[in-house]
Amino acid sequence: MSASIERAAEVSESLAEIKARVQALTTGPHTPTLIAVSKYKPASDILTCYEDGQLDFGENYVQELIEKAEALPAKIRWHFIGTLQSNKAKTLAAIPNLHTIQTLTSAKTAKALDKALSAERTTPLNILIQINTSGEDAKSGLPPFASSAKDAISPEVLEVAKTVLMECPRLHLQGLMTIGSLEQSLDASETQENIDFETLKQTRDLLHQSLATELDGSKWGDDGRLLISMGMSSDFEAALKAGSDIVRVGTGIFGQRAKKTTT
């Protein structure tokens, strides 16, 4: 399974560079989590990163995640970051070292996950609710706060969050995630805010306020602090500056996906 010496050195160097860039922007008391997005990448690349101390990896496709989880060390923390369908809940829940699902968008799927998780699992499955901050039809996710009432959280987000907290004891509501608009990332400058990032932060704050009002005493996030996952290879530094707790970097670590050749 080992990568070639040249490939291992390339991946290790890229990972070290990304880690250093994340560390350089870590100023507060909370250390951001770097997720190495390994979709389409061979298990040997993941193993190289793991041997360099990287534990958190993100996958977009259920079957690919299953195969890699079976082949790679059990200490890896897998994050599912692809489109989540309720009929895949049972399959995902069977992965013993599945650490987080970052793309929950329905109460139905939350209940299916909770039901499917093994009673032998010692820790809850972390859940992030996906928010479509850009409003793009091609993106999954629930709408953020209602545009007509800036002080009100989206009812869909609140419903899913309350379902996780009140009806799913094997799940832990960790926070919110967004993919955001590539155009926003490219257009944002050092002095210009990324609207998608700001929208996710506002939605996080409004959700926290609503939950604290309606469910006093419930536990969510990291010591009551809802986390936000935003920022990828092209904009993770801007996301960290905006306050992201989790960044998802694939190309920056593993390089571009190899193009398929035709004969």
PDB file of C-alpha atoms in Angstrom:
ATOM      1  CA  MET A   1       0.000   0.000   0.000  1.00  0.00           C
ATOM      2  CA  SER A   2       2.978   2.305   0.452  1.00  0.00           C
ATOM      3  CA  ALA A   3       3.399   5.184  -1.970  1.00  0.00           C
ATOM      4  CA  SER A   4       6.566   5.542  -4.014  1.00  0.00           C
ATOM      5  CA  ILE A   5       9.369   7.428  -2.322  1.00  0.00           C
ATOM      6  CA  GLU A   6       8.863  10.376  -4.666  1.00  0.00           C
ATOM      7  CA  ARG A   7       5.086  10.520  -4.178  1.00  0.00           C
ATOM      8  CA  ALA A   8       5.351  10.152  -0.396  1.00  0.00           C
ATOM      9  CA  ALA A   9       7.849  13.010  -0.250  1.00  0.00           C
ATOM     10  CA  GLU A  10       5.590  15.192  -2.408  1.00  0.00           C
ATOM     11  CA  VAL A  11       2.506  14.567  -0.256  1.00  0.00           C
ATOM     12  CA  SER A  12       4.432  14.996   3.006  1.00  0.00           C
ATOM     13  CA  GLU A  13       5.868  18.314   1.850  1.00  0.00           C
ATOM     14  CA  SER A  14       2.459  19.626   0.768  1.00  0.00           C
ATOM     15  CA  LEU A  15       0.814  18.525   4.017  1.00  0.00           C
ATOM     16  CA  ALA A  16       3.533  20.190   6.087  1.00  0.00           C
ATOM     17  CA  GLU A  17       3.085  23.426   4.127  1.00  0.00           C
ATOM     18  CA  ILE A  18      -0.698  23.465   4.620  1.00  0.00           C
ATOM     19  CA  LYS A  19      -0.325  22.692   8.335  1.00  0.00           C
ATOM     20  CA  ALA A  20       2.146  25.555   8.693  1.00  0.00           C
ATOM     21  CA  ARG A  21      -0.245  27.949   6.949  1.00  0.00           C
ATOM     22  CA  VAL A  22      -3.078  26.869   9.239  1.00  0.00           C
ATOM     23  CA  GLN A  23      -0.874  27.246  12.294  1.00  0.00           C
ATOM     24  CA  ALA A  24       0.213  30.722  11.213  1.00  0.00           C
ATOM     25  CA  LEU A  25      -3.415  31.848  11.329  1.00  0.00           C
ATOM     26  CA  THR A  26      -4.220  30.195  14.658  1.00  0.00           C
ATOM     27  CA  THR A  27      -4.438  33.082  17.074  1.00  0.00           C
ATOM     28  CA  GLY A  28      -7.235  32.248  19.500  1.00  0.00           C
ATOM     29  CA  PRO A  29      -7.571  29.590  22.198  1.00  0.00           C
ATOM     30  CA  HIS A  30      -9.106  27.054  19.796  1.00  0.00           C
ATOM     31  CA  THR A  31      -6.943  25.180  17.303  1.00  0.00           C
ATOM     32  CA  PRO A  32      -8.678  24.745  13.916  1.00  0.00           C
ATOM     33  CA  THR A  33      -9.122  21.230  12.550  1.00  0.00           C
ATOM     34  CA  LEU A  34      -7.531  20.497   9.182  1.00  0.00           C
ATOM     35  CA  ILE A  35      -9.361  17.849   7.181  1.00  0.00           C
ATOM     36  CA  ALA A  36      -7.400  16.280   4.343  1.00  0.00           C
ATOM     37  CA  VAL A  37      -9.960  15.700   1.595  1.00  0.00           C
ATOM     38  CA  SER A  38      -8.871  12.438   0.033  1.00  0.00           C
ATOM     39  CA  LYS A  39     -11.611  11.619  -2.493  1.00  0.00           C
ATOM     40  CA  TYR A  40     -10.278   9.783  -5.547  1.00  0.00           C
ATOM     41  CA  LYS A  41      -6.866   9.563  -3.894  1.00  0.00           C
ATOM     42  CA  PRO A  42      -5.252   6.173  -3.249  1.00  0.00           C
ATOM     43  CA  ALA A  43      -5.040   4.687   0.217  1.00  0.00           C
ATOM     44  CA  SER A  44      -1.248   4.987  -0.027  1.00  0.00           C
ATOM     45  CA  ASP A  45      -1.500   8.796  -0.091  1.00  0.00           C
ATOM     46  CA  ILE A  46      -3.732   8.756   2.979  1.00  0.00           C
ATOM     47  CA  LEU A  47      -1.350   6.419   4.771  1.00  0.00           C
ATOM     48  CA  THR A  48       1.532   8.797   4.052  1.00  0.00           C
ATOM     49  CA  CYS A  49      -0.390  11.656   5.690  1.00  0.00           C
ATOM     50  CA  TYR A  50      -1.425   9.445   8.598  1.00  0.00           C
ATOM     51  CA  GLU A  51       2.193   8.494   9.248  1.00  0.00           C
ATOM     52  CA  ASP A  52       2.974  12.217   9.313  1.00  0.00           C
ATOM     53  CA  GLY A  53       0.418  12.685  12.108  1.00  0.00           C
ATOM     54  CA  GLN A  54      -2.682  13.648  10.116  1.00  0.00           C
ATOM     55  CA  LEU A  55      -5.778  11.966  11.576  1.00  0.00           C
ATOM     56  CA  ASP A  56      -8.754  13.743   9.989  1.00  0.00           C
ATOM     57  CA  PHE A  57      -9.712  12.813   6.426  1.00  0.00           C
ATOM     58  CA  GLY A  58     -12.766  13.727   4.353  1.00  0.00           C
ATOM     59  CA  GLU A  59     -14.538  11.589   1.772  1.00  0.00           C
ATOM     60  CA  ASN A  60     -17.430  12.448  -0.563  1.00  0.00           C
ATOM     61  CA  TYR A  61     -18.630   9.033  -1.634  1.00  0.00           C
ATOM     62  CA  VAL A  62     -20.008   6.312   0.611  1.00  0.00           C
ATOM     63  CA  GLN A  63     -18.535   3.282  -1.150  1.00  0.00           C
ATOM     64  CA  GLU A  64     -15.098   4.862  -1.447  1.00  0.00           C
ATOM     65  CA  LEU A  65     -15.175   5.721   2.250  1.00  0.00           C
ATOM     66  CA  ILE A  66     -16.160   2.163   3.198  1.00  0.00           C
ATOM     67  CA  GLU A  67     -13.314   0.646   1.189  1.00  0.00           C
ATOM     68  CA  LYS A  68     -10.719   3.037   2.581  1.00  0.00           C
ATOM     69  CA  ALA A  69     -11.932   2.677   6.163  1.00  0.00           C
ATOM     70  CA  GLU A  70     -11.554  -1.100   5.907  1.00  0.00           C
ATOM     71  CA  ALA A  71      -8.035  -0.861   4.486  1.00  0.00           C
ATOM     72  CA  LEU A  72      -6.548   1.917   6.605  1.00  0.00           C
ATOM     73  CA  PRO A  73      -5.729   2.318  10.337  1.00  0.00           C
ATOM     74  CA  ALA A  74      -8.656   2.396  12.750  1.00  0.00           C
ATOM     75  CA  LYS A  75      -7.299   5.531  14.437  1.00  0.00           C
ATOM     76  CA  ILE A  76      -8.176   7.637  11.405  1.00  0.00           C
ATOM     77  CA  ARG A  77     -11.091  10.015  11.975  1.00  0.00           C
ATOM     78  CA  TRP A  78     -13.283   9.907   8.882  1.00  0.00           C
ATOM     79  CA  HIS A  79     -15.493  12.856   7.942  1.00  0.00           C
ATOM     80  CA  PHE A  80     -18.250  12.357   5.394  1.00  0.00           C
ATOM     81  CA  ILE A  81     -18.546  15.548   3.340  1.00  0.00           C
ATOM     82  CA  GLY A  82     -20.581  14.385   0.350  1.00  0.00           C
ATOM     83  CA  THR A  83     -24.286  14.608  -0.382  1.00  0.00           C
ATOM     84  CA  LEU A  84     -26.081  12.605   2.295  1.00  0.00           C
ATOM     85  CA  GLN A  85     -29.162  10.558   1.489  1.00  0.00           C
ATOM     86  CA  SER A  86     -31.249   8.877   4.169  1.00  0.00           C
ATOM     87  CA  ASN A  87     -31.011   5.498   2.401  1.00  0.00           C
ATOM     88  CA  LYS A  88     -27.224   5.595   2.908  1.00  0.00           C
ATOM     89  CA  ALA A  89     -27.478   6.270   6.650  1.00  0.00           C
ATOM     90  CA  LYS A  90     -27.304   2.629   7.700  1.00  0.00           C
ATOM     91  CA  THR A  91     -24.266   1.971   5.510  1.00  0.00           C
ATOM     92  CA  LEU A  92     -22.391   5.001   6.831  1.00  0.00           C
ATOM     93  CA  ALA A  93     -23.318   4.284  10.432  1.00  0.00           C
ATOM     94  CA  ALA A  94     -21.658   0.865  10.166  1.00  0.00           C
ATOM     95  CA  ILE A  95     -18.197   2.456   9.768  1.00  0.00           C
ATOM     96  CA  PRO A  96     -16.757   2.207  13.305  1.00  0.00           C
ATOM     97  CA  ASN A  97     -14.346   5.141  13.013  1.00  0.00           C
ATOM     98  CA  LEU A  98     -16.713   7.503  11.249  1.00  0.00           C
ATOM     99  CA  HIS A  99     -16.084  10.654  13.261  1.00  0.00           C
ATOM    100  CA  THR A 100     -18.319  13.300  11.685  1.00  0.00           C
ATOM    101  CA  ILE A 101     -20.989  13.794   9.073  1.00  0.00           C
ATOM    102  CA  GLN A 102     -20.764  17.374   7.827  1.00  0.00           C
ATOM    103  CA  THR A 103     -23.671  17.367   5.386  1.00  0.00           C
ATOM    104  CA  LEU A 104     -26.862  16.671   7.321  1.00  0.00           C
ATOM    105  CA  THR A 105     -29.890  18.426   5.811  1.00  0.00           C
ATOM    106  CA  SER A 106     -32.948  16.618   7.176  1.00  0.00           C
ATOM    107  CA  ALA A 107     -34.520  15.397  10.402  1.00  0.00           C
ATOM    108  CA  LYS A 108     -35.401  12.140   8.649  1.00  0.00           C
ATOM    109  CA  THR A 109     -31.764  11.372   7.929  1.00  0.00           C
ATOM    110  CA  ALA A 110     -30.753  12.317  11.469  1.00  0.00           C
ATOM    111  CA  LYS A 111     -33.223   9.798  12.874  1.00  0.00           C
ATOM    112  CA  ALA A 112     -32.041   7.139  10.417  1.00  0.00           C
ATOM    113  CA  LEU A 113     -28.438   7.653  11.472  1.00  0.00           C
ATOM    114  CA  ASP A 114     -29.281   7.537  15.160  1.00  0.00           C
ATOM    115  CA  LYS A 115     -31.259   4.332  14.704  1.00  0.00           C
ATOM    116  CA  ALA A 116     -28.507   2.667  12.666  1.00  0.00           C
ATOM    117  CA  LEU A 117     -25.581   3.436  14.963  1.00  0.00           C
ATOM    118  CA  SER A 118     -24.360   0.497  17.006  1.00  0.00           C
ATOM    119  CA  ALA A 119     -25.127   0.484  20.714  1.00  0.00           C
ATOM    120  CA  GLU A 120     -21.501  -0.546  21.176  1.00  0.00           C
ATOM    121  CA  ARG A 121     -20.231   2.756  19.825  1.00  0.00           C
ATOM    122  CA  THR A 122     -18.519   4.556  22.711  1.00  0.00           C
ATOM    123  CA  THR A 123     -18.816   8.132  21.421  1.00  0.00           C
ATOM    124  CA  PRO A 124     -21.639   9.981  19.655  1.00  0.00           C
ATOM    125  CA  LEU A 125     -21.384  10.645  15.930  1.00  0.00           C
ATOM    126  CA  ASN A 126     -20.632  14.318  15.356  1.00  0.00           C
ATOM    127  CA  ILE A 127     -23.063  16.165  13.105  1.00  0.00           C
ATOM    128  CA  LEU A 128     -22.736  19.374  11.123  1.00  0.00           C
ATOM    129  CA  ILE A 129     -25.790  20.782   9.362  1.00  0.00           C
ATOM    130  CA  GLN A 130     -25.015  21.903   5.823  1.00  0.00           C
ATOM    131  CA  ILE A 131     -26.095  25.438   4.935  1.00  0.00           C
ATOM    132  CA  ASN A 132     -26.409  26.640   1.355  1.00  0.00           C
ATOM    133  CA  THR A 133     -25.079  30.129   1.978  1.00  0.00           C
ATOM    134  CA  SER A 134     -24.752  31.028  -1.702  1.00  0.00           C
ATOM    135  CA  GLY A 135     -28.243  29.934  -2.726  1.00  0.00           C
ATOM    136  CA  GLU A 136     -26.869  28.070  -5.740  1.00  0.00           C
ATOM    137  CA  ASP A 137     -29.204  25.381  -7.071  1.00  0.00           C
ATOM    138  CA  ALA A 138     -26.300  23.016  -7.646  1.00  0.00           C
ATOM    139  CA  LYS A 139     -25.320  23.120  -3.968  1.00  0.00           C
ATOM    140  CA  SER A 140     -26.915  21.041  -1.248  1.00  0.00           C
ATOM    141  CA  GLY A 141     -27.841  22.504   2.106  1.00  0.00           C
ATOM    142  CA  LEU A 142     -30.579  24.248   4.033  1.00  0.00           C
ATOM    143  CA  PRO A 143     -31.217  27.977   3.624  1.00  0.00           C
ATOM    144  CA  PRO A 144     -29.577  30.288   6.172  1.00  0.00           C
ATOM    145  CA  PHE A 145     -31.564  32.877   8.161  1.00  0.00           C
ATOM    146  CA  ALA A 146     -34.731  34.109   6.494  1.00  0.00           C
ATOM    147  CA  SER A 147     -34.010  37.089   4.265  1.00  0.00           C
ATOM    148  CA  SER A 148     -37.227  38.779   5.356  1.00  0.00           C
ATOM    149  CA  ALA A 149     -36.414  38.479   9.039  1.00  0.00           C
ATOM    150  CA  LYS A 150     -32.764  38.908   9.785  1.00  0.00           C
ATOM    151  CA  ASP A 151     -33.301  38.190  13.467  1.00  0.00           C
ATOM    152  CA  ALA A 152     -34.932  34.814  12.877  1.00  0.00           C
ATOM    153  CA  ILE A 153     -33.172  31.539  12.212  1.00  0.00           C
ATOM    154  CA  SER A 154     -34.264  29.476   9.234  1.00  0.00           C
ATOM    155  CA  PRO A 155     -37.044  27.179  10.490  1.00  0.00           C
ATOM    156  CA  GLU A 156     -35.525  24.241   8.589  1.00  0.00           C
ATOM    157  CA  VAL A 157     -32.178  24.613  10.342  1.00  0.00           C
ATOM    158  CA  LEU A 158     -33.813  24.907  13.732  1.00  0.00           C
ATOM    159  CA  GLU A 159     -35.999  21.846  13.124  1.00  0.00           C
ATOM    160  CA  VAL A 160     -33.028  19.664  12.169  1.00  0.00           C
ATOM    161  CA  ALA A 161     -30.924  20.940  15.069  1.00  0.00           C
ATOM    162  CA  LYS A 162     -33.688  20.276  17.599  1.00  0.00           C
ATOM    163  CA  THR A 163     -34.272  16.802  16.179  1.00  0.00           C
ATOM    164  CA  VAL A 164     -30.614  15.919  16.668  1.00  0.00           C
ATOM    165  CA  LEU A 165     -30.580  17.302  20.201  1.00  0.00           C
ATOM    166  CA  MET A 166     -33.927  15.979  21.409  1.00  0.00           C
ATOM    167  CA  GLU A 167     -34.496  12.754  19.488  1.00  0.00           C
ATOM    168  CA  CYS A 168     -31.066  11.408  18.560  1.00  0.00           C
ATOM    169  CA  PRO A 169     -29.045  10.457  21.655  1.00  0.00           C
ATOM    170  CA  ARG A 170     -26.304   8.795  19.601  1.00  0.00           C
ATOM    171  CA  LEU A 171     -25.653  11.994  17.627  1.00  0.00           C
ATOM    172  CA  HIS A 172     -23.848  15.136  18.755  1.00  0.00           C
ATOM    173  CA  LEU A 173     -24.708  18.462  17.130  1.00  0.00           C
ATOM    174  CA  GLN A 174     -21.289  19.960  16.484  1.00  0.00           C
ATOM    175  CA  GLY A 175     -22.149  22.910  14.269  1.00  0.00           C
ATOM    176  CA  LEU A 176     -22.674  24.088  10.682  1.00  0.00           C
ATOM    177  CA  MET A 177     -20.829  23.786   7.388  1.00  0.00           C
ATOM    178  CA  THR A 178     -20.950  25.433   3.987  1.00  0.00           C
ATOM    179  CA  ILE A 179     -19.241  24.963   0.665  1.00  0.00           C
ATOM    180  CA  GLY A 180     -19.857  28.513  -0.478  1.00  0.00           C
ATOM    181  CA  SER A 181     -19.499  30.108  -3.867  1.00  0.00           C
ATOM    182  CA  LEU A 182     -16.210  29.791  -5.732  1.00  0.00           C
ATOM    183  CA  GLU A 183     -16.877  33.217  -7.232  1.00  0.00           C
ATOM    184  CA  GLN A 184     -17.123  34.698  -3.746  1.00  0.00           C
ATOM    185  CA  SER A 185     -13.789  33.164  -2.816  1.00  0.00           C
ATOM    186  CA  LEU A 186     -12.063  34.443  -5.930  1.00  0.00           C
ATOM    187  CA  ASP A 187     -13.584  37.937  -5.708  1.00  0.00           C
ATOM    188  CA  ALA A 188     -13.026  38.520  -2.004  1.00  0.00           C
ATOM    189  CA  SER A 189      -9.951  40.582  -1.240  1.00  0.00           C
ATOM    190  CA  GLU A 190      -7.940  41.183   1.903  1.00  0.00           C
ATOM    191  CA  THR A 191     -10.259  44.034   2.799  1.00  0.00           C
ATOM    192  CA  GLN A 192     -13.530  42.582   1.497  1.00  0.00           C
ATOM    193  CA  GLU A 193     -15.593  40.122   3.499  1.00  0.00           C
ATOM    194  CA  ASN A 194     -16.645  36.823   1.981  1.00  0.00           C
ATOM    195  CA  ILE A 195     -20.449  36.962   2.111  1.00  0.00           C
ATOM    196  CA  ASP A 196     -20.796  33.195   2.390  1.00  0.00           C
ATOM    197  CA  PHE A 197     -18.500  33.048   5.388  1.00  0.00           C
ATOM    198  CA  GLU A 198     -20.296  35.927   7.089  1.00  0.00           C
ATOM    199  CA  THR A 199     -23.681  34.318   6.379  1.00  0.00           C
ATOM    200  CA  LEU A 200     -22.597  31.049   7.998  1.00  0.00           C
ATOM    201  CA  LYS A 201     -21.292  32.887  11.056  1.00  0.00           C
ATOM    202  CA  GLN A 202     -24.547  34.817  11.416  1.00  0.00           C
ATOM    203  CA  THR A 203     -26.587  31.651  11.033  1.00  0.00           C
ATOM    204  CA  ARG A 204     -24.433  29.954  13.671  1.00  0.00           C
ATOM    205  CA  ASP A 205     -24.981  32.821  16.086  1.00  0.00           C
ATOM    206  CA  LEU A 206     -28.734  32.906  15.497  1.00  0.00           C
ATOM    207  CA  LEU A 207     -29.014  29.147  15.879  1.00  0.00           C
ATOM    208  CA  HIS A 208     -27.130  29.275  19.164  1.00  0.00           C
ATOM    209  CA  GLN A 209     -29.446  31.998  20.447  1.00  0.00           C
ATOM    210  CA  SER A 210     -32.540  30.031  19.458  1.00  0.00           C
ATOM    211  CA  LEU A 211     -31.296  26.785  20.977  1.00  0.00           C
ATOM    212  CA  ALA A 212     -30.245  28.479  24.198  1.00  0.00           C
ATOM    213  CA  THR A 213     -33.725  29.995  24.493  1.00  0.00           C
ATOM    214  CA  GLU A 214     -35.717  26.869  23.678  1.00  0.00           C
ATOM    215  CA  LEU A 215     -33.480  24.090  25.005  1.00  0.00           C
ATOM    216  CA  ASP A 216     -31.773  25.482  28.051  1.00  0.00           C
ATOM    217  CA  GLY A 217     -29.403  22.849  29.392  1.00  0.00           C
ATOM    218  CA  SER A 218     -28.841  20.919  26.162  1.00  0.00           C
ATOM    219  CA  LYS A 219     -25.285  20.369  25.087  1.00  0.00           C
ATOM    220  CA  TRP A 220     -24.035  21.122  21.604  1.00  0.00           C
ATOM    221  CA  GLY A 221     -20.846  22.095  19.843  1.00  0.00           C
ATOM    222  CA  ASP A 222     -17.540  22.256  21.676  1.00  0.00           C
ATOM    223  CA  ASP A 223     -18.390  23.155  25.274  1.00  0.00           C
ATOM    224  CA  GLY A 224     -21.520  24.919  24.051  1.00  0.00           C
ATOM    225  CA  ARG A 225     -19.779  26.677  21.157  1.00  0.00           C
ATOM    226  CA  LEU A 226     -21.213  25.682  17.781  1.00  0.00           C
ATOM    227  CA  LEU A 227     -18.368  25.062  15.323  1.00  0.00           C
ATOM    228  CA  ILE A 228     -18.315  26.183  11.699  1.00  0.00           C
ATOM    229  CA  SER A 229     -16.711  24.319   8.809  1.00  0.00           C
ATOM    230  CA  MET A 230     -15.883  26.545   5.855  1.00  0.00           C
ATOM    231  CA  GLY A 231     -12.915  27.022   3.584  1.00  0.00           C
ATOM    232  CA  MET A 232     -11.229  24.719   1.071  1.00  0.00           C
ATOM    233  CA  SER A 233      -7.929  24.697  -0.835  1.00  0.00           C
ATOM    234  CA  SER A 234      -8.606  27.990  -2.615  1.00  0.00           C
ATOM    235  CA  ASP A 235      -9.836  29.966   0.374  1.00  0.00           C
ATOM    236  CA  PHE A 236      -9.031  28.193   3.647  1.00  0.00           C
ATOM    237  CA  GLU A 237      -6.787  31.026   4.848  1.00  0.00           C
ATOM    238  CA  ALA A 238      -9.554  33.585   4.311  1.00  0.00           C
ATOM    239  CA  ALA A 239     -11.930  31.222   6.111  1.00  0.00           C
ATOM    240  CA  LEU A 240      -9.577  30.940   9.077  1.00  0.00           C
ATOM    241  CA  LYS A 241      -9.264  34.709   9.250  1.00  0.00           C
ATOM    242  CA  ALA A 242     -13.078  34.867   9.268  1.00  0.00           C
ATOM    243  CA  GLY A 243     -13.226  32.464  12.204  1.00  0.00           C
ATOM    244  CA  SER A 244     -13.586  28.983  10.719  1.00  0.00           C
ATOM    245  CA  ASP A 245     -13.065  26.088  13.113  1.00  0.00           C
ATOM    246  CA  ILE A 246     -12.675  23.419  10.430  1.00  0.00           C
ATOM    247  CA  VAL A 247     -11.111  23.687   6.971  1.00  0.00           C
ATOM    248  CA  ARG A 248     -11.246  21.062   4.234  1.00  0.00           C
ATOM    249  CA  VAL A 249      -8.194  20.911   1.973  1.00  0.00           C
ATOM    250  CA  GLY A 250      -7.740  18.397  -0.827  1.00  0.00           C
ATOM    251  CA  THR A 251      -5.871  19.790  -3.836  1.00  0.00           C
ATOM    252  CA  GLY A 252      -3.495  21.753  -1.599  1.00  0.00           C
ATOM    253  CA  ILE A 253      -2.296  18.493  -0.054  1.00  0.00           C
ATOM    254  CA  PHE A 254      -2.732  15.819  -2.706  1.00  0.00           C
ATOM    255  CA  GLY A 255      -2.540  17.856  -5.909  1.00  0.00           C
ATOM    256  CA  GLN A 256      -4.984  17.949  -8.780  1.00  0.00           C
ATOM    257  CA  ARG A 257      -7.027  14.877  -9.534  1.00  0.00           C
ATOM    258  CA  ALA A 258      -5.358  12.903 -12.321  1.00  0.00           C
ATOM    259  CA  LYS A 259      -7.212  13.253 -15.595  1.00  0.00           C
ATOM    260  CA  LYS A 260      -8.637  10.085 -17.078  1.00  0.00           C
ATOM    261  CA  THR A 261      -6.880   9.008 -20.215  1.00  0.00           C
ATOM    262  CA  THR A 262      -8.703   7.792 -23.266  1.00  0.00           C
ATOM    263  CA  THR A 263      -7.488   5.326 -25.841  1.00  0.00           C
TER     264      THR A 263
END
